[in-house]
Amino acid sequence: MPNHLSFVDGALVLMSLPRKYKKHITFAAARDVLYEEFKSISILVDLMFSTYPLQRGGDENIKLGLENTGKMLDKGYSVVIFPEGHISKDGSIQPIKKGAGLIAVEMGVEVVPMVIEGIQEILPYCKMLPRKRGTVTVKKIGRAHV
């Protein structure tokens, strides 16, 4: 569960992992963003990052997303979820969506908190192209079994 600072955070997490883990990773993608707002590229993103839709809105029924998450876990995948539910405008940690805790507690999975640093200077909030070169770090900041 990494923080969320840019549109490329999934790729950054994937690039930071050892090769042996990459084929067992799937990403929960915000249904309203990837599958509605960016629908034209959703198939490509699905193929590249093994994504599946997860509802994130307060008024949305999260049941389907939780069922999809359970299916992926049952298949042996590690699931990457951005628990804030949206990209941070200023780099600060945003409130965690209720589904993230539910997944950790009810599905009994190990949670690996991660922090992404430096991307907001390279790729500012809601920009699609980098503004400059720089260094990005992705690191594990702990481990918890809930």
Short mmCIF file of C-alpha atoms in Angstrom, two decimals, residues 65-138:
data_model
loop_
_atom_site.label_atom_id
_atom_site.label_comp_id
_atom_site.label_asym_id
_atom_site.label_seq_id
_atom_site.Cartn_x
_atom_site.Cartn_y
_atom_site.Cartn_z
CA GLY A 65 -14.03 -4.35 -5.92
CA LEU A 66 -13.58 -6.32 -2.71
CA GLU A 67 -14.70 -9.50 -4.46
CA ASN A 68 -12.19 -8.83 -7.27
CA THR A 69 -9.47 -8.27 -4.69
CA GLY A 70 -10.35 -11.56 -2.97
CA LYS A 71 -10.22 -13.43 -6.28
CA MET A 72 -6.78 -12.03 -7.06
CA LEU A 73 -5.48 -12.94 -3.60
CA ASP A 74 -6.94 -16.46 -3.97
CA LYS A 75 -5.03 -16.81 -7.26
CA GLY A 76 -1.78 -16.05 -5.43
CA TYR A 77 -1.30 -12.45 -6.53
CA SER A 78 0.00 -9.68 -4.32
CA VAL A 79 -2.35 -6.74 -4.67
CA VAL A 80 -1.10 -3.16 -4.84
CA ILE A 81 -3.72 -0.71 -3.63
CA PHE A 82 -3.25 3.02 -3.27
CA PRO A 83 -5.25 3.35 -0.03
CA GLU A 84 -5.74 7.12 -0.31
CA GLY A 85 -7.93 6.50 -3.34
CA HIS A 86 -6.62 9.47 -5.30
CA ILE A 87 -3.45 11.35 -6.17
CA SER A 88 -2.29 13.78 -3.51
CA LYS A 89 -2.30 17.39 -4.74
CA ASP A 90 0.48 18.53 -2.40
CA GLY A 91 2.38 15.33 -1.61
CA SER A 92 0.90 14.89 1.85
CA ILE A 93 -0.71 11.63 2.92
CA GLN A 94 -4.48 11.77 2.39
CA PRO A 95 -7.12 10.01 4.52
CA ILE A 96 -7.23 6.26 3.90
CA LYS A 97 -10.36 4.89 2.19
CA LYS A 98 -12.44 2.44 4.23
CA GLY A 99 -11.96 -0.46 1.80
CA ALA A 100 -8.21 -0.58 2.40
CA GLY A 101 -8.59 -1.42 6.07
CA LEU A 102 -11.37 -3.88 5.31
CA ILE A 103 -9.12 -5.76 2.90
CA ALA A 104 -6.30 -5.94 5.43
CA VAL A 105 -8.48 -7.04 8.34
CA GLU A 106 -11.16 -9.20 6.75
CA MET A 107 -8.94 -10.89 4.16
CA GLY A 108 -6.13 -11.38 6.68
CA VAL A 109 -3.38 -10.26 4.34
CA GLU A 110 0.02 -8.90 5.14
CA VAL A 111 0.22 -5.16 4.51
CA VAL A 112 3.48 -3.70 3.23
CA PRO A 113 3.39 0.11 3.52
CA MET A 114 5.52 1.84 0.89
CA VAL A 115 6.49 5.43 0.30
CA ILE A 116 7.18 7.01 -3.06
CA GLU A 117 9.33 10.14 -2.89
CA GLY A 118 10.54 12.62 -5.48
CA ILE A 119 8.06 12.05 -8.30
CA GLN A 120 6.01 15.15 -7.51
CA GLU A 121 8.94 17.38 -8.54
CA ILE A 122 9.39 15.49 -11.80
CA LEU A 123 5.75 14.91 -12.64
CA PRO A 124 3.59 17.48 -10.81
CA TYR A 125 -0.01 16.81 -9.82
CA CYS A 126 -2.18 15.73 -12.77
CA LYS A 127 0.53 16.24 -15.40
CA MET A 128 1.15 13.51 -17.98
CA LEU A 129 4.66 14.54 -19.08
CA PRO A 130 7.72 15.05 -16.87
CA ARG A 131 8.75 18.64 -16.15
CA LYS A 132 12.42 17.84 -15.37
CA ARG A 133 14.82 15.03 -14.54
CA GLY A 134 15.34 13.82 -11.00
CA THR A 135 15.53 10.92 -8.60
CA VAL A 136 12.56 8.92 -7.37
CA THR A 137 12.72 6.46 -4.51
CA VAL A 138 10.26 3.73 -3.59
#
